[in-house]
Coordinates of C-alpha atoms and ligand atoms in Angstrom, one line a residue:
M23 CA 92.5 143.4 73.4
Q24 CA 93.4 139.9 72.3
E25 CA 97.1 140.7 72.6
R26 CA 96.6 142.0 76.1
M27 CA 94.6 138.8 77.0
R28 CA 97.4 136.7 75.6
E29 CA 99.8 138.6 77.8
L30 CA 97.6 138.3 80.9
V31 CA 97.2 134.5 80.4
K32 CA 100.9 134.1 80.1
I33 CA 101.7 136.1 83.3
L34 CA 98.9 134.5 85.3
N35 CA 99.9 131.0 84.4
R36 CA 103.5 131.7 85.3
W37 CA 102.4 133.1 88.7
A38 CA 100.1 130.1 89.3
Y39 CA 103.0 127.8 88.4
E40 CA 105.2 129.6 90.9
Y41 CA 102.5 129.4 93.6
Y42 CA 101.1 125.9 93.1
V43 CA 103.9 123.9 91.5
L44 CA 107.0 125.5 92.9
D45 CA 105.5 126.6 96.2
D46 CA 107.4 129.8 95.7
P47 CA 105.2 132.7 94.7
S48 CA 106.8 135.9 93.4
V49 CA 103.9 138.2 93.8
P50 CA 101.2 138.8 96.5
D51 CA 97.8 137.3 96.0
R52 CA 96.1 140.6 95.4
E53 CA 98.4 141.3 92.5
Y54 CA 97.3 138.0 90.9
D55 CA 93.6 138.8 91.6
R56 CA 94.0 142.2 90.0
L57 CA 95.2 140.8 86.7
Y58 CA 92.8 137.9 86.9
D59 CA 89.9 140.4 87.2
E60 CA 91.2 142.3 84.2
L61 CA 91.3 139.1 82.2
C62 CA 87.8 138.2 83.1
A63 CA 86.5 141.6 82.0
L64 CA 88.3 141.3 78.7
E65 CA 86.9 137.8 78.1
R66 CA 83.4 139.0 78.8
E67 CA 83.9 141.9 76.5
T68 CA 85.3 140.0 73.6
G69 CA 83.5 136.7 74.2
V70 CA 86.8 134.9 73.6
V71 CA 88.4 132.5 76.1
L72 CA 91.9 131.4 75.2
P73 CA 92.4 127.6 75.5
D74 CA 95.0 128.0 78.3
S75 CA 93.2 130.8 80.1
P76 CA 93.3 130.4 83.9
T77 CA 89.6 131.2 84.0
R78 CA 88.9 127.8 82.6
R79 CA 90.1 126.4 86.0
V80 CA 86.7 127.5 87.5
G81 CA 85.4 124.2 86.2
G82 CA 82.0 125.0 85.0
E83 CA 78.6 123.5 85.7
P84 CA 77.9 120.1 87.4
V85 CA 77.8 117.2 85.0
K86 CA 75.0 114.7 84.9
A87 CA 77.2 111.6 84.7
F88 CA 80.8 110.8 83.9
E89 CA 81.5 109.8 80.3
R90 CA 83.6 106.8 79.7
H91 CA 86.9 107.4 77.9
R92 CA 89.5 104.9 76.4
H93 CA 93.1 105.6 77.3
I94 CA 95.6 105.7 74.4
A95 CA 98.0 103.3 76.2
R96 CA 96.9 101.0 78.9
L97 CA 97.4 102.3 82.5
F98 CA 98.8 99.4 84.4
S99 CA 98.4 98.9 88.1
L100 CA 101.4 97.6 89.9
D101 CA 102.3 94.2 91.3
K102 CA 102.9 94.4 95.0
A103 CA 105.7 93.2 97.2
V104 CA 105.6 93.1 101.0
T105 CA 108.7 91.1 101.7
T106 CA 112.4 91.7 100.8
D107 CA 112.4 88.3 99.2
E108 CA 109.7 89.4 96.7
L109 CA 111.6 92.5 96.1
S110 CA 114.8 90.6 95.6
A111 CA 113.1 88.3 93.1
F112 CA 112.0 91.3 91.1
F113 CA 115.5 92.6 91.2
T114 CA 117.0 89.4 89.9
R115 CA 114.5 89.2 87.0
A116 CA 115.3 92.8 86.0
E117 CA 119.1 92.1 86.2
K118 CA 118.7 89.2 83.9
A119 CA 116.9 91.3 81.3
G120 CA 119.9 93.6 81.0
E121 CA 122.0 96.2 82.7
A122 CA 119.1 97.9 84.6
T123 CA 119.2 100.8 86.9
F124 CA 116.2 101.5 89.2
T125 CA 114.3 104.4 90.4
V126 CA 112.6 104.6 93.7
E127 CA 109.7 107.0 94.4
Y128 CA 107.0 107.5 97.0
K129 CA 103.8 105.7 96.4
Y130 CA 101.0 108.1 97.1
D131 CA 97.6 107.1 98.4
G132 CA 95.0 109.0 96.4
L133 CA 93.3 108.6 93.1
T134 CA 95.2 108.0 89.9
V135 CA 94.4 110.4 87.0
C136 CA 95.5 110.5 83.4
L137 CA 95.9 113.8 81.6
T138 CA 95.9 114.0 77.8
Y139 CA 97.5 116.8 75.7
D140 CA 97.5 117.4 72.0
K141 CA 99.4 120.0 70.0
G142 CA 100.6 121.6 73.2
K143 CA 97.1 122.0 74.8
F144 CA 95.4 120.2 77.7
V145 CA 92.6 118.2 76.3
R146 CA 91.2 115.8 78.9
A147 CA 91.5 114.3 82.3
T148 CA 90.3 110.7 83.1
T149 CA 90.4 108.4 86.0
R150 CA 92.4 105.2 85.6
G151 CA 89.2 103.1 85.7
N152 CA 90.0 99.5 84.7
G153 CA 93.2 100.6 83.1
T154 CA 91.8 100.5 79.6
E155 CA 88.9 102.8 80.1
G156 CA 88.3 105.5 82.7
E157 CA 85.8 108.3 83.5
D158 CA 86.1 111.7 82.0
V159 CA 86.8 114.1 84.9
T160 CA 88.0 117.0 82.8
A161 CA 85.7 119.6 84.4
Q162 CA 86.7 118.4 87.9
V163 CA 90.5 118.2 87.3
L164 CA 90.5 121.7 85.6
T165 CA 89.9 123.2 89.0
I166 CA 93.2 121.8 90.3
P167 CA 96.0 124.3 89.6
S168 CA 99.1 121.9 89.8
F169 CA 99.4 121.2 86.1
P170 CA 99.8 123.3 83.0
L171 CA 97.0 124.1 80.5
S172 CA 99.6 124.5 77.7
I173 CA 103.0 122.9 77.2
S174 CA 105.8 123.1 74.7
Y175 CA 105.6 119.5 73.6
Q176 CA 103.5 119.4 70.4
G177 CA 102.7 115.7 70.0
T178 CA 100.0 113.6 71.6
L179 CA 100.8 113.0 75.3
E180 CA 99.3 111.1 78.2
V181 CA 100.8 111.7 81.6
R182 CA 99.8 110.1 84.9
G183 CA 99.7 111.4 88.4
E184 CA 98.0 110.9 91.7
A185 CA 95.3 113.3 92.9
V186 CA 96.0 113.8 96.6
I187 CA 94.8 116.1 99.4
R188 CA 97.5 117.2 101.7
L189 CA 97.0 116.1 105.3
S190 CA 97.2 119.8 106.5
V191 CA 94.6 120.7 103.9
L192 CA 92.4 117.9 105.1
E193 CA 92.8 119.0 108.7
K194 CA 91.8 122.6 107.8
Y195 CA 88.8 121.4 105.7
N196 CA 87.6 119.2 108.6
A197 CA 87.9 122.1 111.0
A198 CA 85.8 124.2 108.8
H199 CA 83.2 121.4 108.2
P200 CA 82.8 119.8 111.7
D201 CA 79.4 118.3 110.8
E202 CA 80.6 116.5 107.7
P203 CA 84.3 115.7 108.2
L204 CA 86.1 113.7 105.5
K205 CA 87.3 110.3 106.8
N206 CA 90.8 110.2 105.4
A207 CA 93.0 111.9 102.8
R208 CA 92.6 109.1 100.2
N209 CA 88.8 109.1 100.3
A210 CA 88.8 112.9 100.3
A211 CA 90.9 112.9 97.1
A212 CA 88.9 110.3 95.4
G213 CA 85.6 111.9 96.4
A214 CA 86.9 115.3 95.2
I215 CA 87.7 114.1 91.7
R216 CA 84.7 111.7 91.3
N217 CA 82.2 114.4 92.2
L218 CA 79.8 115.5 89.6
D219 CA 80.0 119.1 90.7
P220 CA 83.4 120.7 89.9
S221 CA 82.9 123.3 92.6
V222 CA 83.1 120.6 95.2
T223 CA 86.4 119.4 93.7
R224 CA 87.7 123.0 94.0
S225 CA 86.6 123.4 97.6
R226 CA 88.6 120.4 98.7
G227 CA 91.9 121.8 97.6
A228 CA 93.3 118.7 95.9
E229 CA 96.5 118.7 93.9
I230 CA 98.1 116.2 91.5
L231 CA 101.6 114.8 91.9
F232 CA 102.8 113.6 88.5
Y233 CA 105.1 110.5 88.2
D234 CA 104.8 108.9 84.8
V235 CA 104.6 109.5 81.1
N236 CA 102.1 107.0 79.8
Y237 CA 102.1 107.8 76.1
M238 CA 104.1 110.1 73.8
S239 CA 103.5 110.1 70.0
D240 CA 106.8 111.8 69.1
S241 CA 110.3 111.1 70.4
P242 CA 109.2 109.3 73.6
V243 CA 111.4 109.4 76.7
K244 CA 113.7 106.5 77.1
T245 CA 114.1 106.4 80.8
Q246 CA 112.1 107.2 84.0
C247 CA 114.7 109.9 84.7
E248 CA 113.9 111.5 81.4
A249 CA 110.2 111.2 82.1
M250 CA 110.5 113.0 85.4
E251 CA 112.7 115.7 83.9
F252 CA 110.2 116.1 81.0
L253 CA 107.3 116.5 83.5
R254 CA 109.3 119.0 85.6
R255 CA 110.3 121.0 82.5
E256 CA 106.8 121.2 81.2
G257 CA 105.5 122.6 84.5
F258 CA 103.8 119.5 86.1
K259 CA 104.1 119.2 89.8
I260 CA 106.4 116.4 90.8
Y261 CA 107.4 115.2 94.2
P262 CA 111.1 116.1 94.9
H263 CA 112.1 112.8 96.4
F264 CA 113.5 110.6 93.6
R265 CA 116.3 108.1 93.9
I266 CA 118.3 106.3 91.2
C267 CA 119.8 103.0 92.3
T268 CA 122.2 100.7 90.7
N269 CA 122.1 97.7 93.0
F270 CA 119.8 95.9 95.4
D271 CA 121.3 97.4 98.6
E272 CA 120.7 100.9 97.2
I273 CA 117.1 100.0 96.5
L274 CA 116.6 98.8 100.0
Q275 CA 118.2 102.0 101.4
A276 CA 116.0 104.2 99.2
I277 CA 112.9 102.3 100.4
E278 CA 114.0 102.8 104.0
E279 CA 114.5 106.5 103.4
I280 CA 110.9 106.6 102.3
E281 CA 109.6 104.5 105.1
V282 CA 111.2 106.9 107.6
G283 CA 110.6 110.1 105.6
R284 CA 107.0 109.5 104.9
R285 CA 106.2 110.1 108.6
N286 CA 107.3 113.7 108.2
I287 CA 105.6 114.6 104.9
D288 CA 102.3 116.2 104.3
V289 CA 101.0 113.6 101.8
L290 CA 99.4 110.2 102.6
T291 CA 101.6 107.4 101.3
D292 CA 101.5 103.6 101.6
G293 CA 104.7 102.5 100.1
A294 CA 107.5 103.0 97.6
V295 CA 107.5 102.3 93.9
V296 CA 110.6 100.7 92.3
K297 CA 110.8 101.0 88.5
V298 CA 113.3 99.8 86.0
N299 CA 114.7 103.0 84.6
E300 CA 115.4 102.0 81.0
E301 CA 112.5 101.7 78.6
E302 CA 114.6 99.2 76.6
I303 CA 114.8 96.8 79.5
R304 CA 111.2 97.4 80.4
S305 CA 110.0 96.2 77.1
A306 CA 112.4 93.2 77.3
M307 CA 110.7 92.3 80.6
G308 CA 107.2 92.8 79.3
A309 CA 104.0 92.4 81.3
T310 CA 101.8 89.8 82.6
D311 CA 98.1 90.1 81.8
K312 CA 97.7 92.2 85.0
F313 CA 101.0 94.0 85.7
P314 CA 104.1 95.3 84.0
R315 CA 107.1 93.1 85.1
W316 CA 109.4 96.1 85.2
A317 CA 107.9 97.9 88.3
I318 CA 106.8 96.9 91.7
A319 CA 105.1 98.6 94.6
Y320 CA 106.6 97.9 97.9
K321 CA 103.9 98.2 100.5
F322 CA 104.6 99.1 104.0
E323 CA 102.4 96.6 105.8
A324 CA 104.6 95.9 108.8
E325 CA 104.0 97.6 112.1
E326 CA 106.2 100.4 113.2
A327 CA 106.8 102.2 116.5
E328 CA 109.2 104.7 118.0
S329 CA 111.6 103.9 120.8
T330 CA 114.9 104.9 122.2
V331 CA 118.3 103.1 121.8
E332 CA 119.8 102.1 125.2
R333 CA 122.8 100.2 124.1
V334 CA 124.4 98.8 120.9
F335 CA 126.3 95.5 120.9
W336 CA 127.6 93.1 118.2
Q337 CA 126.8 89.6 117.1
V338 CA 128.9 87.4 114.8
G339 CA 126.9 85.4 112.2
R340 CA 127.9 82.3 110.3
T341 CA 129.8 84.1 107.6
G342 CA 131.7 86.0 110.3
K343 CA 129.7 89.2 109.7
L344 CA 129.4 91.5 112.6
T345 CA 125.8 92.7 113.1
P346 CA 125.1 95.6 115.4
L347 CA 122.1 94.9 117.6
A348 CA 120.3 97.6 119.6
E349 CA 118.8 97.2 123.0
I350 CA 115.8 99.6 123.0
A351 CA 113.3 100.8 125.5
P352 CA 110.6 98.1 125.5
V353 CA 107.9 98.9 122.9
E354 CA 104.7 97.1 121.9
L355 CA 104.8 96.1 118.3
A356 CA 102.6 93.7 116.3
G357 CA 101.4 92.0 119.5
A358 CA 104.8 91.5 121.1
T359 CA 107.1 93.5 123.4
V360 CA 110.2 94.3 121.5
R361 CA 113.4 95.0 123.4
R362 CA 116.0 94.4 120.7
A363 CA 116.3 95.4 117.1
T364 CA 118.9 94.8 114.4
L365 CA 120.8 97.6 112.7
N366 CA 121.9 95.2 109.9
N367 CA 125.5 96.3 109.5
Y368 CA 128.1 98.9 110.3
G369 CA 127.4 100.9 107.1
D370 CA 123.7 101.0 107.9
L371 CA 124.3 102.1 111.4
T372 CA 126.4 105.1 110.2
R373 CA 124.1 105.9 107.3
K374 CA 121.0 105.9 109.5
D375 CA 122.9 108.0 112.0
V376 CA 121.7 105.9 114.9
K377 CA 123.4 106.6 118.2
V378 CA 122.9 105.5 121.8
H379 CA 119.9 107.6 123.1
S380 CA 118.6 108.3 119.6
R381 CA 114.9 108.3 119.0
V382 CA 114.4 105.6 116.4
L383 CA 111.7 104.0 114.2
V384 CA 111.4 100.2 114.7
R385 CA 109.7 97.9 112.3
R386 CA 108.5 94.4 113.0
S387 CA 106.9 92.2 110.3
N388 CA 106.0 88.6 110.4
E389 CA 108.8 86.1 111.2
V390 CA 111.4 88.8 110.7
I391 CA 113.5 90.2 113.6
P392 CA 112.6 93.7 114.5
E393 CA 114.7 96.3 112.6
I394 CA 115.7 99.9 113.2
L395 CA 114.7 101.9 110.2
G396 CA 116.4 105.1 111.1
A397 CA 116.7 107.9 113.6
V398 CA 113.6 110.1 113.7
E399 CA 115.0 112.6 116.1
H400 CA 118.5 113.5 117.3
V401 CA 118.8 113.9 121.0
E402 CA 121.3 116.0 122.7
G403 CA 124.0 114.0 124.4
S404 CA 123.6 110.9 122.2
I405 CA 126.7 108.8 121.9
P406 CA 128.0 107.5 118.5
V407 CA 128.6 103.8 118.3
E408 CA 132.3 102.9 118.1
K409 CA 133.5 100.8 115.2
P410 CA 135.1 97.7 116.6
A411 CA 138.7 97.3 115.6
L412 CA 138.9 93.7 116.7
C413 CA 136.3 91.0 116.9
P414 CA 134.5 91.5 120.3
F415 CA 134.5 87.7 120.8
C416 CA 137.8 86.2 119.6
G417 CA 139.9 89.4 119.4
S418 CA 140.9 88.6 115.7
A419 CA 141.3 91.4 113.2
V420 CA 138.2 92.8 111.6
K421 CA 137.9 93.2 107.8
E422 CA 135.7 95.8 106.2
V423 CA 133.9 94.8 103.0
G424 CA 131.5 97.4 101.7
A425 CA 129.0 98.2 104.4
N426 CA 130.0 95.1 106.4
L427 CA 132.6 94.2 109.0
F428 CA 133.8 90.6 109.2
C429 CA 135.7 88.7 111.9
T430 CA 138.6 87.1 109.9
N431 CA 138.8 84.0 112.2
P432 CA 136.9 81.0 110.7
A433 CA 137.0 79.4 114.1
C434 CA 135.5 82.3 115.9
P435 CA 133.2 80.5 118.4
P436 CA 129.9 82.3 117.8
R437 CA 130.5 82.1 114.1
V438 CA 131.0 78.3 114.3
V439 CA 127.9 77.9 116.5
Q440 CA 125.8 79.9 114.0
K441 CA 127.0 77.7 111.1
L442 CA 126.1 74.6 113.0
T443 CA 122.7 76.0 114.1
H444 CA 121.9 76.8 110.5
Y445 CA 122.9 73.3 109.5
C446 CA 120.7 71.7 112.1
S447 CA 117.7 74.0 111.5
K448 CA 114.3 72.8 110.3
N449 CA 114.7 73.7 106.6
A450 CA 118.2 72.4 106.5
A451 CA 119.3 69.1 108.0
D452 CA 116.5 69.3 110.5
V453 CA 118.2 67.8 113.6
E454 CA 115.4 68.0 116.0
G455 CA 116.3 69.2 119.5
M456 CA 119.8 70.5 118.5
S457 CA 119.4 74.1 119.8
E458 CA 121.8 77.0 119.6
A459 CA 122.4 76.6 123.3
T460 CA 123.3 72.9 123.0
L461 CA 125.6 73.7 120.0
T462 CA 127.3 76.5 122.0
L463 CA 128.0 73.9 124.8
L464 CA 129.3 71.3 122.3
E465 CA 131.5 73.8 120.6
R466 CA 133.0 75.0 123.9
E467 CA 133.3 71.8 125.8
R468 CA 133.7 69.1 123.1
G469 CA 135.3 71.0 120.2
V470 CA 132.5 70.4 117.8
R471 CA 133.3 72.8 114.9
R472 CA 132.4 71.1 111.6
F473 CA 129.1 69.6 110.4
S474 CA 130.9 66.2 110.2
D475 CA 131.9 66.5 113.9
L476 CA 128.1 66.1 114.7
Y477 CA 128.1 62.7 113.1
A478 CA 131.1 61.6 115.2
L479 CA 129.3 62.3 118.5
R480 CA 128.8 59.4 120.8
A481 CA 126.6 59.1 123.9
E482 CA 129.7 59.3 126.2
D483 CA 130.5 62.7 124.7
F484 CA 127.6 64.1 126.6
D485 CA 128.8 62.7 130.0
G486 CA 129.4 65.5 132.4
L487 CA 127.4 68.1 130.5
E488 CA 124.7 69.5 132.6
G489 CA 121.1 68.8 131.6
F490 CA 121.8 65.9 129.2
K491 CA 120.0 62.9 130.6
E492 CA 120.2 59.5 128.9
K493 CA 116.8 59.9 127.1
K494 CA 117.6 63.4 125.8
V495 CA 121.0 62.2 124.5
G496 CA 119.4 59.3 122.8
N497 CA 116.9 61.5 121.1
L498 CA 119.6 63.9 119.9
L499 CA 121.8 61.1 118.6
S500 CA 118.9 59.5 116.7
A501 CA 118.0 63.0 115.3
I502 CA 121.6 63.3 114.0
E503 CA 121.4 59.8 112.5
G504 CA 118.1 60.6 110.9
S505 CA 119.5 63.7 109.2
K506 CA 121.9 61.6 107.1
H507 CA 119.0 60.9 104.8
I508 CA 118.4 64.4 103.5
P509 CA 116.8 65.9 100.4
L510 CA 119.5 67.4 98.1
D511 CA 118.0 70.9 98.1
R512 CA 118.0 71.0 101.9
F513 CA 121.5 69.7 102.0
L514 CA 122.7 72.4 99.6
Y515 CA 121.0 75.0 101.8
A516 CA 122.3 73.5 105.0
I517 CA 126.0 73.7 104.1
G518 CA 125.7 77.4 104.0
I519 CA 127.0 78.6 100.7
D520 CA 126.9 82.4 100.7
G521 CA 123.7 83.7 99.0
I522 CA 122.1 80.3 98.6
G523 CA 118.6 80.4 100.1
R524 CA 116.0 77.7 99.9
V525 CA 114.8 78.7 96.5
A526 CA 118.1 78.8 94.8
A527 CA 119.0 75.5 96.5
R528 CA 115.9 73.9 94.9
D529 CA 117.2 75.2 91.5
L530 CA 120.6 73.6 92.1
A531 CA 119.1 70.4 93.3
E532 CA 117.5 69.9 89.8
Y533 CA 121.0 68.8 88.8
G534 CA 120.6 65.6 90.9
S535 CA 123.8 65.4 92.9
V536 CA 126.3 67.4 94.8
E537 CA 129.0 66.3 92.4
K538 CA 127.1 67.6 89.4
V539 CA 126.3 70.9 91.2
A540 CA 130.0 71.3 92.0
S541 CA 130.9 70.9 88.4
L542 CA 128.6 73.6 87.0
T543 CA 130.1 76.4 85.1
Y544 CA 129.4 80.1 85.7
D545 CA 127.1 80.2 82.6
E546 CA 125.1 77.2 83.7
L547 CA 124.7 78.7 87.2
V548 CA 123.4 82.1 86.1
A549 CA 121.0 80.4 83.7
L550 CA 119.2 79.2 86.8
E551 CA 116.0 81.1 87.6
N552 CA 117.1 82.3 91.0
V553 CA 120.9 82.5 90.8
G554 CA 122.4 85.9 89.9
D555 CA 126.0 86.9 89.3
V556 CA 127.1 87.2 92.9
T557 CA 125.6 83.9 94.0
A558 CA 127.1 82.1 91.0
N559 CA 130.5 83.3 92.0
S560 CA 130.0 82.3 95.6
I561 CA 129.0 78.8 94.5
L562 CA 132.1 78.5 92.3
S563 CA 134.4 79.7 95.1
Y564 CA 132.7 77.4 97.6
F565 CA 133.4 74.3 95.6
A566 CA 136.9 75.5 94.6
D567 CA 137.8 75.6 98.3
E568 CA 139.9 72.6 99.4
E569 CA 138.6 72.7 103.0
N570 CA 135.0 72.7 101.8
R571 CA 135.6 69.7 99.5
E572 CA 137.3 67.8 102.3
E573 CA 134.4 68.5 104.6
L574 CA 131.9 67.3 102.0
S575 CA 133.9 64.0 101.7
R576 CA 133.9 63.6 105.4
L577 CA 130.1 64.1 105.5
F578 CA 129.6 61.5 102.7
A579 CA 132.1 59.1 104.5
A580 CA 130.0 59.6 107.7
G581 CA 127.0 58.3 105.7
V582 CA 125.2 61.6 104.8
E583 CA 123.4 60.7 101.6
P584 CA 121.5 63.6 99.9
F585 CA 118.7 62.3 97.7
V586 CA 116.7 63.9 95.0
R587 CA 113.1 64.3 95.9
A588 CA 110.6 62.3 93.9
R589 CA 109.1 64.5 91.2
V590 CA 106.6 64.3 88.4
T591 CA 108.1 61.7 86.1
T592 CA 105.3 61.2 83.7
G593 CA 103.8 63.7 81.3
A594 CA 104.7 65.3 78.0
F595 CA 107.6 67.3 79.5
A596 CA 109.0 64.6 81.9
G597 CA 112.7 65.2 82.6
K598 CA 112.9 68.0 80.1
K599 CA 114.6 71.4 80.8
V600 CA 112.4 73.9 79.0
V601 CA 113.0 77.5 78.1
L602 CA 110.1 79.9 77.1
T603 CA 110.9 82.8 74.9
G604 CA 108.8 85.5 73.2
T605 CA 105.1 86.1 73.8
L606 CA 102.5 83.3 73.8
S607 CA 99.0 84.5 72.7
S608 CA 97.1 81.9 74.6
M609 CA 98.5 82.3 78.1
A610 CA 100.9 84.4 80.3
R611 CA 104.3 83.0 80.9
P612 CA 103.8 82.0 84.6
E613 CA 100.8 80.0 83.6
A614 CA 102.8 78.2 80.8
Q615 CA 105.6 77.5 83.3
K616 CA 103.1 76.0 85.8
R617 CA 101.6 73.7 83.2
I618 CA 105.0 72.6 81.9
E619 CA 106.0 71.8 85.5
A620 CA 102.8 69.9 86.1
L621 CA 103.7 67.7 83.2
G622 CA 107.1 66.9 84.6
G623 CA 109.2 69.6 83.0
T624 CA 111.6 72.1 84.5
C625 CA 111.6 75.7 83.4
Q626 CA 114.9 77.6 82.9
S627 CA 115.3 81.3 82.3
A628 CA 118.1 81.0 79.8
V629 CA 119.2 78.6 77.1
T630 CA 122.3 76.5 78.0
S631 CA 123.7 73.3 76.6
A632 CA 121.6 71.4 79.2
T633 CA 118.3 72.8 77.7
D634 CA 116.2 70.2 76.0
L635 CA 113.5 72.3 74.4
V636 CA 112.8 75.9 73.6
I637 CA 109.2 77.1 73.1
A638 CA 109.2 80.2 70.9
G639 CA 106.3 82.6 70.9
E640 CA 105.9 85.9 69.1
K641 CA 108.9 88.1 68.8
A642 CA 111.3 85.5 70.2
G643 CA 114.8 87.0 70.3
S644 CA 118.3 86.1 71.4
K645 CA 117.2 82.9 73.2
L646 CA 115.9 81.5 70.0
D647 CA 119.1 82.4 68.2
K648 CA 121.1 80.7 70.9
A649 CA 118.9 77.6 70.8
K650 CA 119.5 77.3 67.1
K651 CA 123.2 77.7 67.5
L652 CA 123.3 75.0 70.1
G653 CA 121.0 72.7 68.0
I654 CA 118.3 72.5 70.6
A655 CA 114.8 71.5 69.6
V656 CA 112.5 74.5 69.1
I657 CA 108.7 74.4 68.9
G658 CA 106.1 77.1 68.3
E659 CA 102.9 77.8 70.3
E660 CA 100.7 75.5 68.4
E661 CA 102.9 72.5 69.0
F662 CA 103.2 73.5 72.6
L663 CA 99.4 73.6 73.1
A664 CA 99.2 70.2 71.4
M665 CA 101.7 68.9 74.0
L666 CA 99.7 70.3 76.8
S667 CA 96.6 68.7 75.7
Ligands
ZN705 ZN1 135.7 86.6 116.0

């Protein structure tokens, strides 16, 4: 009888796996029921229930209260990003920790659960709780069929998944319970798991989608890809969408895929999760007291709406890049009527398969121009957008670099105007009143092309230009004059070096002068917190360019005088460039950095010859070695705390 029971358990578990995990049943329900009844009868007769018997899925009696249970390894929650800048900062940090690849997955909106296995058998299910300790929900989770009761892995294992209720299941449930409908899929899932009565859990039809291996006692997986493969192989339900990315653009693309795709899937989601794939790099990046540094949740908080593309035209930016812009049927989005949306670049346009007349998804978030995320529907008779062979403005040849098209003419009028507009903008040289329209006019009518041309403008240059009365001209000229006295970081941002945003410009400005920045080596550049490989190279080529150097001389000759902003000059770390390495037991690294900066120091992310001091905590590695090699002063945590006090 026991042998027959063993056999029945094996068959029934395989059929349940096919049905619930693979969504691909191989036998009709009644066949399953027949063997299930046979097993029940045998269990009654023998009084034996095998540890992985499907009858355990019934879930048993209601519990009085949930017991607390401590997780083997801490279950982290994730740091969140809502802007591409935050995402890009995460990417830069990861890149600096090593040659990382990234995985991008859906972020489900349900209840996180943690399943423990030992010697190949399911032992326990707990909620995440506070990350260290959760509630024991074994009886409840047992009623959910999307995970195995026995696995081939024999060590101790904790896996993590999200308990969710499919939107279609919720709809059916609510139709059957019109008096007590469930508010939304997330609450429904949480309420199903955290219900003292397992039969309620079962009636809600929850499932668990697995996405992480939290702890493995023997031969732990080394990458997220391996973890997903392990989960799949052992019979856990995983969501099929999973992307591996090697660069930032691929990450953005994978996120967009999710942002569009999630509208058509049956599970509630609220974002995408980006993880560093390699365990080795993960441990190098470590964790703050709240979050791991190697993963981030990108939350979709922007507003989205559908519209139709009416026309696509091109714009030339200050680097010469041709950007496709779509005119769309007007749509209300985040309190504004949107009529135009960007398609970013030619590669994007093709990849998203956006054509004239396509139904598209448009996103608008704060201060960012509306963007087309992708085509939601293909319409008959839609017209593909032609790839311009020549610049639509100046007729020059177009060069294709990766996903982008560039006008090759540095004097292409809209490009010149964009460069000047950027230079005059608020966070750059801040020439008040100098609008894009004025610059377009000055470019066309007065040949203003370079930044230095602005400083050569005289009142008579405005004679004969419509709309420029004496007072307006006076204001403009004094705004131009005023921009000569400019903080160095804003100047470095204004001159438009590729890839230099305001943050990286502040890093560079720490060096005190344009001359000094121009003389930095590749190693010194990438040592800066916010400068990666690509930006470092673009800074080097900017200053290597003869034309750029001449333009800088012209600006200085015209009286432009970048100055270093006053900074904290007193305090234990005044004027010192400091590198933190290893783990401090008394505070997290961001806190340490803040306190160093408050006492006049500057924090760098890597040791260079310019570093003054290295603070080495526990398990300090290569940075400490390098500091010793370069003969840089090194102190430990105790001395550091003494300096702080
Ligand atoms: Zn052009």
